[in-house]
Coordinates of C-alpha atoms in Angstrom, one line a residue:
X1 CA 139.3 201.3 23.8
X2 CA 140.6 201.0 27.5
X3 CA 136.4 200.7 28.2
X4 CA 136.2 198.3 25.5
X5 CA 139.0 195.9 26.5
X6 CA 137.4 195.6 29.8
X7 CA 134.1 194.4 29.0
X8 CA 135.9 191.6 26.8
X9 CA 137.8 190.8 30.0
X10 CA 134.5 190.7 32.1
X11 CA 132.8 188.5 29.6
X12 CA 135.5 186.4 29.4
X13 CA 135.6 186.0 32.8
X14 CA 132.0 185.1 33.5
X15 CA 131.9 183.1 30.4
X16 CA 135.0 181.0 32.3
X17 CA 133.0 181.0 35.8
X18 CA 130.1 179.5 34.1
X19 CA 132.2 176.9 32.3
X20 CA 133.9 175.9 35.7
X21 CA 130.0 175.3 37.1
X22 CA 130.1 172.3 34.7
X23 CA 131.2 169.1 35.7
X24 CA 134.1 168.5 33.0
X25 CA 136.3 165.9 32.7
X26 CA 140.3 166.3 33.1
X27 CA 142.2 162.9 32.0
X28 CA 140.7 160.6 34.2
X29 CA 139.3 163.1 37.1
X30 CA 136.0 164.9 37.2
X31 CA 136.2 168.7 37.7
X32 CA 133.7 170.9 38.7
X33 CA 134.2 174.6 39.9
X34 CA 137.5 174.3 39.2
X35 CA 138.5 171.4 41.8
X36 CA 138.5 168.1 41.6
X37 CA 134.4 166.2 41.8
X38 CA 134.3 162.8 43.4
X39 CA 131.3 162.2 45.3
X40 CA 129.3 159.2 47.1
X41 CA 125.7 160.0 45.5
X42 CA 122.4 158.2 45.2
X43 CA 120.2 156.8 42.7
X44 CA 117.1 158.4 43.1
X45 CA 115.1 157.3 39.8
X46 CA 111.8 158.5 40.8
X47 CA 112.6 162.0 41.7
X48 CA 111.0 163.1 38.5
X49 CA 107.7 161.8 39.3
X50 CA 107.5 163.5 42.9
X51 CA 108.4 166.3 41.2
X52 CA 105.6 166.3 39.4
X53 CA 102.2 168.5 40.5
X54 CA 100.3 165.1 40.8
X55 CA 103.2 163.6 42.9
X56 CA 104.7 164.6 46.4
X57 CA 106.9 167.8 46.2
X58 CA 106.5 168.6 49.7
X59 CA 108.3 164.8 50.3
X60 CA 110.7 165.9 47.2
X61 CA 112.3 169.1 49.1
X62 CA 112.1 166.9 52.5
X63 CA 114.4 164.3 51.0
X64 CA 116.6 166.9 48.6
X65 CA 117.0 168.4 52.1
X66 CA 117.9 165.4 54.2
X67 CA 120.3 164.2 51.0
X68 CA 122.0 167.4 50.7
X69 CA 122.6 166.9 54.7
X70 CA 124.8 164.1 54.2
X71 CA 126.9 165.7 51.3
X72 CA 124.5 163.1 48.8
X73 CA 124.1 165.7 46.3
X74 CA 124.9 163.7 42.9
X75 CA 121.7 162.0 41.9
X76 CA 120.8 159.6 39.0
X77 CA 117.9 160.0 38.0
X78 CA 115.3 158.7 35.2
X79 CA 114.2 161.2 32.7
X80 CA 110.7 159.0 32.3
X81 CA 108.7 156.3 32.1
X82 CA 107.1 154.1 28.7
X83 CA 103.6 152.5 28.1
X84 CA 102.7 152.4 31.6
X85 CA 100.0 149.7 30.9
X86 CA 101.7 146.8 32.4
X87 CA 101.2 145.6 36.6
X88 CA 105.2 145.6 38.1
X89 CA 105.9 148.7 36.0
X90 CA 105.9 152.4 36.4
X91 CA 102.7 153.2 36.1
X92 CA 103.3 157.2 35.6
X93 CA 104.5 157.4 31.7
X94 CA 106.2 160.2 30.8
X95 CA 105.3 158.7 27.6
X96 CA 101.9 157.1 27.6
X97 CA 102.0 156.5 23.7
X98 CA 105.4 157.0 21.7
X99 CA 105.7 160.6 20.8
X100 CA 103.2 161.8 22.8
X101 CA 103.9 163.6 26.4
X102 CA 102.6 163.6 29.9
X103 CA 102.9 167.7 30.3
X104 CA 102.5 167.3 34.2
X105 CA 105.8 164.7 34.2
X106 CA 107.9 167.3 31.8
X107 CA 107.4 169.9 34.7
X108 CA 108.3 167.3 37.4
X109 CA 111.7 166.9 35.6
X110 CA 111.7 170.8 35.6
X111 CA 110.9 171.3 39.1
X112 CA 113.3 168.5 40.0
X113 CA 116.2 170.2 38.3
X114 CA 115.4 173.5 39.6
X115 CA 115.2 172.5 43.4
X116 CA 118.8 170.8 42.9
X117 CA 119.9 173.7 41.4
X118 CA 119.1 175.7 44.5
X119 CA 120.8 172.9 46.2
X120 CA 123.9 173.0 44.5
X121 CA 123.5 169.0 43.5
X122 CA 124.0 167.6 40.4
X123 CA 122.2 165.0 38.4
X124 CA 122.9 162.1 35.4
X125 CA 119.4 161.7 33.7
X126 CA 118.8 158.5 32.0
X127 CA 117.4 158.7 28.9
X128 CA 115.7 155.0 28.2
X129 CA 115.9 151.7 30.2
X130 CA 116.9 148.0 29.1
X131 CA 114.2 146.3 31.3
X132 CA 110.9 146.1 31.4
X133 CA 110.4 148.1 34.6
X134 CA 109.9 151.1 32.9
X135 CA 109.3 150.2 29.6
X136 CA 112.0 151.7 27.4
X137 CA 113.7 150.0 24.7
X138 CA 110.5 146.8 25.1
X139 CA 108.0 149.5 24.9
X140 CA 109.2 151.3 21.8
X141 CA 109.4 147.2 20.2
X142 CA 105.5 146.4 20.7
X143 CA 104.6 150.2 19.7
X144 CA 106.5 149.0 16.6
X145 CA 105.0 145.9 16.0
X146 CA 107.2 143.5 17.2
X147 CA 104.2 141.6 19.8
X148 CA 103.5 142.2 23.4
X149 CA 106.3 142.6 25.7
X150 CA 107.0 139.0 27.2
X151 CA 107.6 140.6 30.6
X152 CA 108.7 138.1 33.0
X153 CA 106.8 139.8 36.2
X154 CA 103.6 138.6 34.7
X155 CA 103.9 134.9 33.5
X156 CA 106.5 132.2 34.2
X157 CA 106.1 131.6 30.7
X158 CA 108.1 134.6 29.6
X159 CA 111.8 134.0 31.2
X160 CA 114.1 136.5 31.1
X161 CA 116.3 134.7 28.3
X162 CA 112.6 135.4 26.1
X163 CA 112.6 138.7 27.6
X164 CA 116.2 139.4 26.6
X165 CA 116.2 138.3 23.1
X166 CA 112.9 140.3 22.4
X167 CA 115.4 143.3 23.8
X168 CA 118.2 142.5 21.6
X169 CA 115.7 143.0 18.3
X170 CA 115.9 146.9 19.2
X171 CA 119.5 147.4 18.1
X172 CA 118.1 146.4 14.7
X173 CA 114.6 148.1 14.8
X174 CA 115.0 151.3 12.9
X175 CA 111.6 152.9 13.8
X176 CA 112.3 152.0 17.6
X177 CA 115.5 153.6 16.8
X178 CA 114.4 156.7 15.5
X179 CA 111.2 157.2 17.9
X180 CA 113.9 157.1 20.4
X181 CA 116.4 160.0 18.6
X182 CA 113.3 161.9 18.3
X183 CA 112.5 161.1 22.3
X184 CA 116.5 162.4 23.1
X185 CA 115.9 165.5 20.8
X186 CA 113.2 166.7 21.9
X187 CA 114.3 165.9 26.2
X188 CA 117.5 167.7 25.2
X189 CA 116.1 170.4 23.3
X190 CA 113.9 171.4 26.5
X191 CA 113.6 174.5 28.4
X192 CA 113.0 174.4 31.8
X193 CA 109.7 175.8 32.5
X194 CA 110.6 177.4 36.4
X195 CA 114.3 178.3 35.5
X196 CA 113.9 179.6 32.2
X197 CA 117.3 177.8 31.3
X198 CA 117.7 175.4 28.2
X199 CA 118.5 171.9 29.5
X200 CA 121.8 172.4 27.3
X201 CA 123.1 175.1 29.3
X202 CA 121.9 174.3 33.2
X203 CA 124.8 173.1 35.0
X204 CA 123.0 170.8 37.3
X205 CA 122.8 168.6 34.4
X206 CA 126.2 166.5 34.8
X207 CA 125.7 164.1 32.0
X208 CA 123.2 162.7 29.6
X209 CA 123.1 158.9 29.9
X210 CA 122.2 156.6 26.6
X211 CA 120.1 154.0 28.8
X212 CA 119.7 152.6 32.2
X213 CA 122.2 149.3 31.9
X214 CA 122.2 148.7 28.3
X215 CA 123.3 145.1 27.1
X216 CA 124.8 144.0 24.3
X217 CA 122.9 140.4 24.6
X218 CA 124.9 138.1 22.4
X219 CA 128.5 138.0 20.6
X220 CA 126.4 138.2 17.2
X221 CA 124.4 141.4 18.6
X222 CA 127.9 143.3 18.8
X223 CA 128.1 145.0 15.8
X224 CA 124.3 146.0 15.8
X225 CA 124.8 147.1 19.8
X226 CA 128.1 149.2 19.0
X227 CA 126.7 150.9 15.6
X228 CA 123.2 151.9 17.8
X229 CA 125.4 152.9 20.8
X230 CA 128.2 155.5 19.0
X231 CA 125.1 157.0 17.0
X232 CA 122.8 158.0 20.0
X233 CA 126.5 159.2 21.7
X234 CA 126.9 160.9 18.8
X235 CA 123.5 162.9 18.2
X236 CA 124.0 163.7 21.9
X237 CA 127.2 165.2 21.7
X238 CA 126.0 167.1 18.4
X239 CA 122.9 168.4 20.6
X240 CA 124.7 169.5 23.6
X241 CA 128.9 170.7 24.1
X242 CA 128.5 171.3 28.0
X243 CA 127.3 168.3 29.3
X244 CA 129.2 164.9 29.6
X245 CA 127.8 161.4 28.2
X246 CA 127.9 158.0 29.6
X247 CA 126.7 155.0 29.0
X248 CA 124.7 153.5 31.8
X249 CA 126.4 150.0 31.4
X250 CA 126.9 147.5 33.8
X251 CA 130.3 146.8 32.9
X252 CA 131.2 143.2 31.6
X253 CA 128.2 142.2 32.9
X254 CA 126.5 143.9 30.5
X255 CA 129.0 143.0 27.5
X256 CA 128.5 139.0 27.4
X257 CA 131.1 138.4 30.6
X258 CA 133.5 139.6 28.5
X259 CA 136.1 142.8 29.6
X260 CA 137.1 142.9 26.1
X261 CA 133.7 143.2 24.7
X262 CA 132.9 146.1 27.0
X263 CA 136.5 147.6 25.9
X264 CA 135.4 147.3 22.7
X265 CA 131.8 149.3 22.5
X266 CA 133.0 151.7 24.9
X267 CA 135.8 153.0 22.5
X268 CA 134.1 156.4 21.4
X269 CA 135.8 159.2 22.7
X270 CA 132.5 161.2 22.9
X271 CA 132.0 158.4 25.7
X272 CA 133.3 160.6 28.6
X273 CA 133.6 158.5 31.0
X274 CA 132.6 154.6 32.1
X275 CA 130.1 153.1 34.6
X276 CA 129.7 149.9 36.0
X277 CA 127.2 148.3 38.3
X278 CA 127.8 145.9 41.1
X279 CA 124.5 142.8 42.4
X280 CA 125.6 140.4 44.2
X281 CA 122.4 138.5 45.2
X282 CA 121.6 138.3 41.5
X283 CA 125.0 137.0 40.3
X284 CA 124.8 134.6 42.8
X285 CA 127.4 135.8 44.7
X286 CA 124.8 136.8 47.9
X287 CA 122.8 134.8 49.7
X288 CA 120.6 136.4 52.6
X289 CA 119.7 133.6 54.0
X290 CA 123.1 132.4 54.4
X291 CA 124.5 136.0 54.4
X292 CA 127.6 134.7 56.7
X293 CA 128.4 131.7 54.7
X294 CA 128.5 133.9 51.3
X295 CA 129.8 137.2 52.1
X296 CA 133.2 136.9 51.9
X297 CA 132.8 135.7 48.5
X298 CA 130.8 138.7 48.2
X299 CA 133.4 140.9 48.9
X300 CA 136.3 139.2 46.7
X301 CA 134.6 139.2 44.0
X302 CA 133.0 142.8 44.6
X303 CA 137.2 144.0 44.7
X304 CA 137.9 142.0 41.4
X305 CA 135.3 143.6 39.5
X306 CA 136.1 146.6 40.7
X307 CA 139.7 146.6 39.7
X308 CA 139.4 144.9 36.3
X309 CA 137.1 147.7 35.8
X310 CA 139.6 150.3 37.1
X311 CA 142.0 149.1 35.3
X312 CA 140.2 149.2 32.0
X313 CA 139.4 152.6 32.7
X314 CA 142.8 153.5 33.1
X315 CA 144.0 152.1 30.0
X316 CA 141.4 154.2 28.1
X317 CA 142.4 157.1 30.0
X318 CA 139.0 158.5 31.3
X319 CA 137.2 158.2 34.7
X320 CA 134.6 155.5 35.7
X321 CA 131.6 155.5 38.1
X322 CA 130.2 152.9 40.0
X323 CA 126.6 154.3 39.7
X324 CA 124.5 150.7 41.1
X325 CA 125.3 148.7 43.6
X326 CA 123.1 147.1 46.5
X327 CA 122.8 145.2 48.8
X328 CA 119.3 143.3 50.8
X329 CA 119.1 143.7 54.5
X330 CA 119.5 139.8 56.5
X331 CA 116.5 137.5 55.4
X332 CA 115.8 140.3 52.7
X333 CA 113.5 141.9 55.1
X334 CA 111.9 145.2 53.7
X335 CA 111.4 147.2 56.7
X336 CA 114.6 149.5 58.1
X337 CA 113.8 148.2 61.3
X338 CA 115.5 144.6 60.2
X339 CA 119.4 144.1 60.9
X340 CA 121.5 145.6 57.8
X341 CA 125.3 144.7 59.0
X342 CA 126.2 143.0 56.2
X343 CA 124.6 145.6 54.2
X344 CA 127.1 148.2 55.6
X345 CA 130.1 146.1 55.5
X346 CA 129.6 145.6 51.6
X347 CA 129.0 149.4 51.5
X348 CA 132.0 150.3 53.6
X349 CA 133.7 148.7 51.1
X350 CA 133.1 151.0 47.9
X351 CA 133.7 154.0 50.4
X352 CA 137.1 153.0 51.6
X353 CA 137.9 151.7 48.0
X354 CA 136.6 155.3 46.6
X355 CA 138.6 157.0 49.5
X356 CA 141.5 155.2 48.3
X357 CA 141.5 156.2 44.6
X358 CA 141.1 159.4 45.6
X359 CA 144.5 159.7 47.3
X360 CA 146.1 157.6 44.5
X361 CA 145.0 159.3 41.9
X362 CA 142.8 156.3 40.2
X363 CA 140.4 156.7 38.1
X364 CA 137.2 155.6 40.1
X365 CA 135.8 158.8 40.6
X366 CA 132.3 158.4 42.1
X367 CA 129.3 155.7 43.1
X368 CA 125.9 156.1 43.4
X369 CA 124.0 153.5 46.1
X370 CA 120.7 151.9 44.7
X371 CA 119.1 153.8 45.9
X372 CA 118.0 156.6 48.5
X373 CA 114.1 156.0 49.5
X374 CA 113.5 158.7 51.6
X375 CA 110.6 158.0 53.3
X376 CA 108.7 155.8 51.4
X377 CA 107.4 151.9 52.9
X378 CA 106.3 148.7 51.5
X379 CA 102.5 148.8 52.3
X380 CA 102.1 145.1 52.5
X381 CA 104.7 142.1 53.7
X382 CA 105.4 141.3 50.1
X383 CA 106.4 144.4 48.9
X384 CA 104.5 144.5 46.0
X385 CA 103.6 148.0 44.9
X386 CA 100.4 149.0 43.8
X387 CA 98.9 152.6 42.2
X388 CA 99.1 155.2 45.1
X389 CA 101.9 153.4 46.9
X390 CA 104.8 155.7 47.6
X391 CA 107.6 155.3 45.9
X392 CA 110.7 153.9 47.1
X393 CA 114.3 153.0 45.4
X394 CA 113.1 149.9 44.4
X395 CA 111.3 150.1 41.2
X396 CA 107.6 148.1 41.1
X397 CA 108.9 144.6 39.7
X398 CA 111.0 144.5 43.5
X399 CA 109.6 144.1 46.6
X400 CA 109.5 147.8 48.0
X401 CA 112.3 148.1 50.3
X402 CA 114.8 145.1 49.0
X403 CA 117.7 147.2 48.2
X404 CA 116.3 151.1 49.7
X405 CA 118.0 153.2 51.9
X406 CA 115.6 154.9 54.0
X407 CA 115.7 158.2 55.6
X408 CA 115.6 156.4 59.0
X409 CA 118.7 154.5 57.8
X410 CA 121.2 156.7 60.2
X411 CA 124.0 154.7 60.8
X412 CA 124.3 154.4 56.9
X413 CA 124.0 157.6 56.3
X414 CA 126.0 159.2 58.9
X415 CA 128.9 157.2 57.6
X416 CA 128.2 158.8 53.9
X417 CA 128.4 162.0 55.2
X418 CA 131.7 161.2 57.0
X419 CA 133.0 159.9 53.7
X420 CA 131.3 162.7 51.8
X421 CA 133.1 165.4 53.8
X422 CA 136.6 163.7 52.9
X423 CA 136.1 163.9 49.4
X424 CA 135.5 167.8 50.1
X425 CA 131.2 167.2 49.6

């Protein structure tokens, strides 16, 4: 009996220790390991695709190296790309047809999470994307019959209010709908091929996220937006109890400029915790070329979003993430060799502000910077990427370099680190 009560106790006890490895959400705090998680992390959305045996893994360990260095171990990440057959996208789909898988991109997002495991690091995988950059919720509309993708990269006939309200027709396309379910089944219901572990029960997983900056569109779309967005929550809470879920929203941004509208859709309590996203230069709040004239606009607006946001989260009672925000460097130049003050000023401010909340107990719990770019380069003056360019945090419809923060970036960096190690990273 005595021999019997002890082995309960023992697997009870590693059964808890595993738990604690999960990054759980208490009130509006993250916890992981049993302490408090808040974290200054990185969007890193092509670490997938390194990982990949056709892409760069010696460059992938390099740069989950040099990011572990300065305590950047939370890393947003996509899970894939769409379609693929478009210039000023990602050309590397996971998916090159819907249903159907790249095997070699699978085991990049494999490899990927089993090198941050050995790291300790944690990532949120996006599971679809708004915008045509990777095809996403556009791609799954012309593989369902609703015309070519009116990408705005590619003729100045398709504006972005076209491309937007050819977007908004996927909250009401049911086969888009469910070839996406099916796409979120089958990611979640994936074992990874070097760990052995089920995606569901790997703790370097912190959260599933729906898409990358979803949008509501218009005050009419609401209902359609809200009833698409508690169901995918919802079939990914019913496929996986360890892991948290998010949204990938922008904020009000993303919710018609409306608070209240963003209140509204984000009322599922399977919604763990809230995002938002920060872009000055295109709100029109950031000019580079008059970068003195417009930056302290920049940064009293950047504070007001920030609190309304705060505040909303605190009402709700759950934590909230600034997971985008960027800045370019002065003139927008691409290299790291071009003058970034302002650039570290505006960052400066989310790290004091995340300091802050810290201390007082608010419920901004992390941001991730768009985006860590290692050591990749534009490889022309405009930026534009081309097949066999290396990647950098700027996905192919930006110049390469606008908003990255290289590896040679060591001012930058140094200072995440020093913030890092306060927060106990």
């Amino acid at each position: 009996m005595r021999k019997s009560i002890t082995l309960l106790l023992l697997a009870f006890a590693i059964q808890l220790t595993n738990a604690q490895q999960f990054v759980a959400v208490k009130g509006t705090e993250f916890v992981k390991d049993g302490k408090d998680y808040s974290y200054i992390g990185a969007n890193y959305w092509y670490g997938a695709l390194l990982g990949a045996k056709s892409g760069d893994r010696p460059r992938l360990l390099r740069e989950l190296d040099e990011m572990k260095k300065y305590g950047i171990t939370n890393l947003r990440v996509m899970v894939g790309a769409d379609g693929g057959n478009y210039d000023f996208t990602v050309r590397e789909p996971l998916q090159p047809s819907q249903g159907k898988y790249n095997e070699d991109l699978l085991a990049g997002l494999d490899f990927l999470l089993s090198e941050m495991g050995k790291r300790k690091m944690t990532a949120v995988l996006y599971l679809t994307n708004n915008w045509e950059w990777s095809g996403g919720m556009s791609q799954y509309l012309e593989w369902n019959g609703k015309g070519p993708i009116p990408n705005p990269n590619l003729s100045p006939a398709n504006t972005w209010d076209k491309f937007m309200s050819y977007v908004a027709q996927f909250h009401s396309c049911e086969p888009c709908k469910e070839a996406l379910e099916k796409h979120i089944r089958f990611i979640i219901g994936r074992t990874n091929g070097y760990t052995k572990k089920k995606y569901t029960d790997d703790p370097t997983i912190m959260a599933w996220q729906v898409a990358n900056e979803p949008r509501v569109f218009t005050p009419e779309n609401e209902t359609a937006f809200t009833d698409w967005l508690n169901k995918t929550v919802d079939l990914i809470d019913s496929l996986d109890k360890n892991h948290l879920i998010c949204t990938g929203s922008e904020g009000r941004m993303g919710a018609n400029g409306d608070l209240a509208t963003y209140v509204r859709t984000h009322a599922n309590p399977k919604i763990d915790y809230l995002t938002m996203h920060i872009w000055p230069k295109n709100w029109s709040w950031y000019n580079a070329e008059e970068a003195d004239a417009t930056m302290p606009a920049t940064l009293k607006n950047t504070t007001s979003y920030i609190e309304e946001h705060v505040a909303a989260a605190k009402k709700m009672g759950r934590p909230i993430v600034i997971e985008e925000f960027g800045l370019p460097r002065e003139h927008e130049g691409l290299s790291a060799n071009n003058p970034d003050n302002h650039r570290r000023a505006f960052y400066s401010l989310f790290f004091e502000t995340l300091k802050r909340s810290k201390l007082e107990n608010v419920p901004l719990r992390g941001i991730n910077f768009w985006g860590f770019g290692g050591e990749g380069a534009a490889k022309n003056e405009q930026g534009k990427w081309t097949i066999g360019d290396p990647y950098t945090a700027d996905p192919p419809q930006e110049p390469q370099g606008l908003n990255t923060v290289f590896g040679s970036d060591s001012q930058l960096l140094e200072s995440i680190k020093t913030y890092n190690e306060a927060l106990g990273n």
